[in-house]
CSV table of C-alpha atoms in Angstrom, one decimal:
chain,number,residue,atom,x,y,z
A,1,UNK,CA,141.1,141.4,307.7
A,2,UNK,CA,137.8,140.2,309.3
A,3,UNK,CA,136.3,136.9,310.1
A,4,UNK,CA,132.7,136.1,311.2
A,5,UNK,CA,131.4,133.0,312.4
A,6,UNK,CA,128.6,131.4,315.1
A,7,UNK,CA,129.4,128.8,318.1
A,8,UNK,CA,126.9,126.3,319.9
A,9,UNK,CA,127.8,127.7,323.7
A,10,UNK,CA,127.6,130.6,326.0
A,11,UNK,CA,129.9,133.8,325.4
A,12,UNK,CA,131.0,133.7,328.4
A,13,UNK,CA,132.6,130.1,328.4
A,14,UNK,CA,133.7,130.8,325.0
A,15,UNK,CA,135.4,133.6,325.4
A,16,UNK,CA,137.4,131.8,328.1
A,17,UNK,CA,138.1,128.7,325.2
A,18,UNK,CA,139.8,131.0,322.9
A,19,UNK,CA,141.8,133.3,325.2
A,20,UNK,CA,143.5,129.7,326.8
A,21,UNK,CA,144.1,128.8,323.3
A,22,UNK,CA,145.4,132.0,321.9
A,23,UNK,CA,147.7,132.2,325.1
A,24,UNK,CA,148.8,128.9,324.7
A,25,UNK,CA,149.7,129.5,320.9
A,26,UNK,CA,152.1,131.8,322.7
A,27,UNK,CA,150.1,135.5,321.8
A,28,UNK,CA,150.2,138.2,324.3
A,29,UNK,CA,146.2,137.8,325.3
A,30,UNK,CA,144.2,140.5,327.7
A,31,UNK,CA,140.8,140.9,328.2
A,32,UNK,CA,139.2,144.3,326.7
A,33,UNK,CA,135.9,145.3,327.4
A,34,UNK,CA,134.9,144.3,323.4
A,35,UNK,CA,136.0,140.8,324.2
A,36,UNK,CA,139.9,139.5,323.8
A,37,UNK,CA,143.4,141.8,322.3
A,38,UNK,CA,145.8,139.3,321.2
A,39,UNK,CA,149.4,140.5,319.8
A,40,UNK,CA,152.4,139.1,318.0
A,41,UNK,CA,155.5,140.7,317.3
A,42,UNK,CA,157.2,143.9,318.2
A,43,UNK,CA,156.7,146.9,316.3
A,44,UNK,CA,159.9,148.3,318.1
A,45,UNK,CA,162.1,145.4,317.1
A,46,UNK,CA,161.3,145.0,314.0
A,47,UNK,CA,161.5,148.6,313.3
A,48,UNK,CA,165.1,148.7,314.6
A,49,UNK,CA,166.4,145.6,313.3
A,50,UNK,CA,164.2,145.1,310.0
A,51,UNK,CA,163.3,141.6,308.0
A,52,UNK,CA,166.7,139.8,309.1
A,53,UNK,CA,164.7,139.2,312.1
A,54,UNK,CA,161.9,137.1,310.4
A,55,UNK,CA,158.6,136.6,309.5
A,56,UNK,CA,157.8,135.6,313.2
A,57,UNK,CA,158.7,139.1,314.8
A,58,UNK,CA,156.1,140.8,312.5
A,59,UNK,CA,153.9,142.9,314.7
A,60,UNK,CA,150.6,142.1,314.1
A,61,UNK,CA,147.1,141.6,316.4
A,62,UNK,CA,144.1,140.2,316.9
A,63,UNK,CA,140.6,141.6,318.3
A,64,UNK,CA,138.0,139.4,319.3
A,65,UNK,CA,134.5,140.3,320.3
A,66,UNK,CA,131.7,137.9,321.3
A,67,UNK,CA,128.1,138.5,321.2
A,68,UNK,CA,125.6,136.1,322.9
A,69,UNK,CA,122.4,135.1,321.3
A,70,UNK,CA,119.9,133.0,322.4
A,71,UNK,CA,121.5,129.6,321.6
A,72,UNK,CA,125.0,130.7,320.2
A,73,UNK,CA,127.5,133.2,320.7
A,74,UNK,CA,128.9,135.3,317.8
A,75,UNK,CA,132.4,135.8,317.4
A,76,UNK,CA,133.9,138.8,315.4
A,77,UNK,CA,137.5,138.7,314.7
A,78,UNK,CA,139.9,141.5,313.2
A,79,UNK,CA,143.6,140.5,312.2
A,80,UNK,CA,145.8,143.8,311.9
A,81,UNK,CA,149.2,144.9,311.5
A,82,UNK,CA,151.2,146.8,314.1
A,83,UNK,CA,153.5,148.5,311.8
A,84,UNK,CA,152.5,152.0,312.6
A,85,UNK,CA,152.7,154.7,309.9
A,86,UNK,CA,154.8,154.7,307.6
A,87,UNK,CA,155.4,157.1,304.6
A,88,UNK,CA,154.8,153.8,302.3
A,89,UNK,CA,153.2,151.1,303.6
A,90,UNK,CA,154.4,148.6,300.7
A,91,UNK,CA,156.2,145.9,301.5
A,92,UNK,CA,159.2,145.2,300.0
A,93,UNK,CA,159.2,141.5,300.9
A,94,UNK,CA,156.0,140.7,300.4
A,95,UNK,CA,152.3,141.1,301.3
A,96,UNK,CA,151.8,137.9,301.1
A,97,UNK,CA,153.8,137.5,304.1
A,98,UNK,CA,151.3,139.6,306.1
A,99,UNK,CA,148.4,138.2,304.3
A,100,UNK,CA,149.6,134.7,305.8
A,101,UNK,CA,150.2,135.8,309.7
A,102,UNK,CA,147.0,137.5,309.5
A,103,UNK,CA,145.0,135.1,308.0
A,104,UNK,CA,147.1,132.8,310.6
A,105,UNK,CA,145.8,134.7,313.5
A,106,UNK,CA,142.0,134.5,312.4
A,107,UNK,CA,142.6,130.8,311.9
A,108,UNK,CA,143.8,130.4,315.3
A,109,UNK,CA,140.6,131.9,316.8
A,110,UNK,CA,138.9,129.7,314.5
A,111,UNK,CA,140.5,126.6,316.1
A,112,UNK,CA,140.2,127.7,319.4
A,113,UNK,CA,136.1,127.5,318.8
A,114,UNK,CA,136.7,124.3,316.7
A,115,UNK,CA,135.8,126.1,313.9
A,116,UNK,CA,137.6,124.7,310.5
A,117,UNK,CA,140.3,127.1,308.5
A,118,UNK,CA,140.3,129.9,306.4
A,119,UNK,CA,142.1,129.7,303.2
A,120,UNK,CA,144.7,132.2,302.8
A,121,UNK,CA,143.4,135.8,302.4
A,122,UNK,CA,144.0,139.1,301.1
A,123,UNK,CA,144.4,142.2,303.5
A,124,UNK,CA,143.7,145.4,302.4
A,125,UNK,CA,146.9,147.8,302.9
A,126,UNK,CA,146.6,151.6,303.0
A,127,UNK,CA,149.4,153.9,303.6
C-alpha cells in the first residue's frame, strides 16, 4: 500500500520529524540508506501463537524515502506486511484488519509531516 505526498522543508530536517514521531508511536525506526524502515509486530510471535494474540502483534512495516526538491521534500511511503510466505495468504479473520494497520502506518507518517489522513484503504494481497 503506497502513499505519496509533498512537504514545505528540507529532507534532511524532515526526515528527522518523522523518524521522532514514528519512534515515539512506539515503531522500531532505523535509518536505511532509501530514507526510514519502521516495523510493528513479530512475524515469529504471531506465527507461533496466532490471532489470540491480537490485532496489535500483526507484523507489518513501513518504508519511507524522501527526495528534496528545490522548495519541498517528497516523501514516498510503502505500508507492508511481514507475514512471510505462506501457502495461502488469505486471511481468515479479516483483510480488513490489515487494510486498517496499514493504512494506520501511512497515516502515521502522514502526521508526523502534519499532513492530514488517509481514509481507510485497500491492500493488494498475493499469495
Amino acid at each position: 500500500m503506497d502513499d505519496e505526498f509533498n512537504v514545505e522543508g528540507d529532507a534532511h530536517a524532515v526526515s528527522a520529524q518523522i523518524l521522532t514521531s514514528l519512534a515515539q508511536a512506539k515503531l522500531h525506526t532505523s535509518r536505511t540508506e532509501a530514507g526510514i524502515q519502521a516495523r510493528a509486530g513479530s512475524d515469529f510471535l504471531f506465527r507461533l501463537l496466532g490471532t489470540p494474540l491480537g490485532s496489535s502483534h500483526l507484523p507489518v512495516g513501513v518504508d519511507v524515502r524522501l527526495i528534496s526538491a528545490r522548495d519541498y521534500t517528497r516523501v514516498s511511503a510503502t505500508a507492508y506486511d511481514r507475514l512471510g510466505w505462506f501457502f495461502n495468504k488469505k486471511l481468515v479473520w479479516g483483510e480488513h484488519v490489515m487494510d486498517r494497520k496499514l493504512t494506520d502506518l501511512l497515516n502515521a507518517v502522514r502526521a508526523a509531516a502534519n499532513k492530514s489522513p488517509l481514509p481507510e484503504r485497500k491492500a493488494t494481497f498475493s499469495p
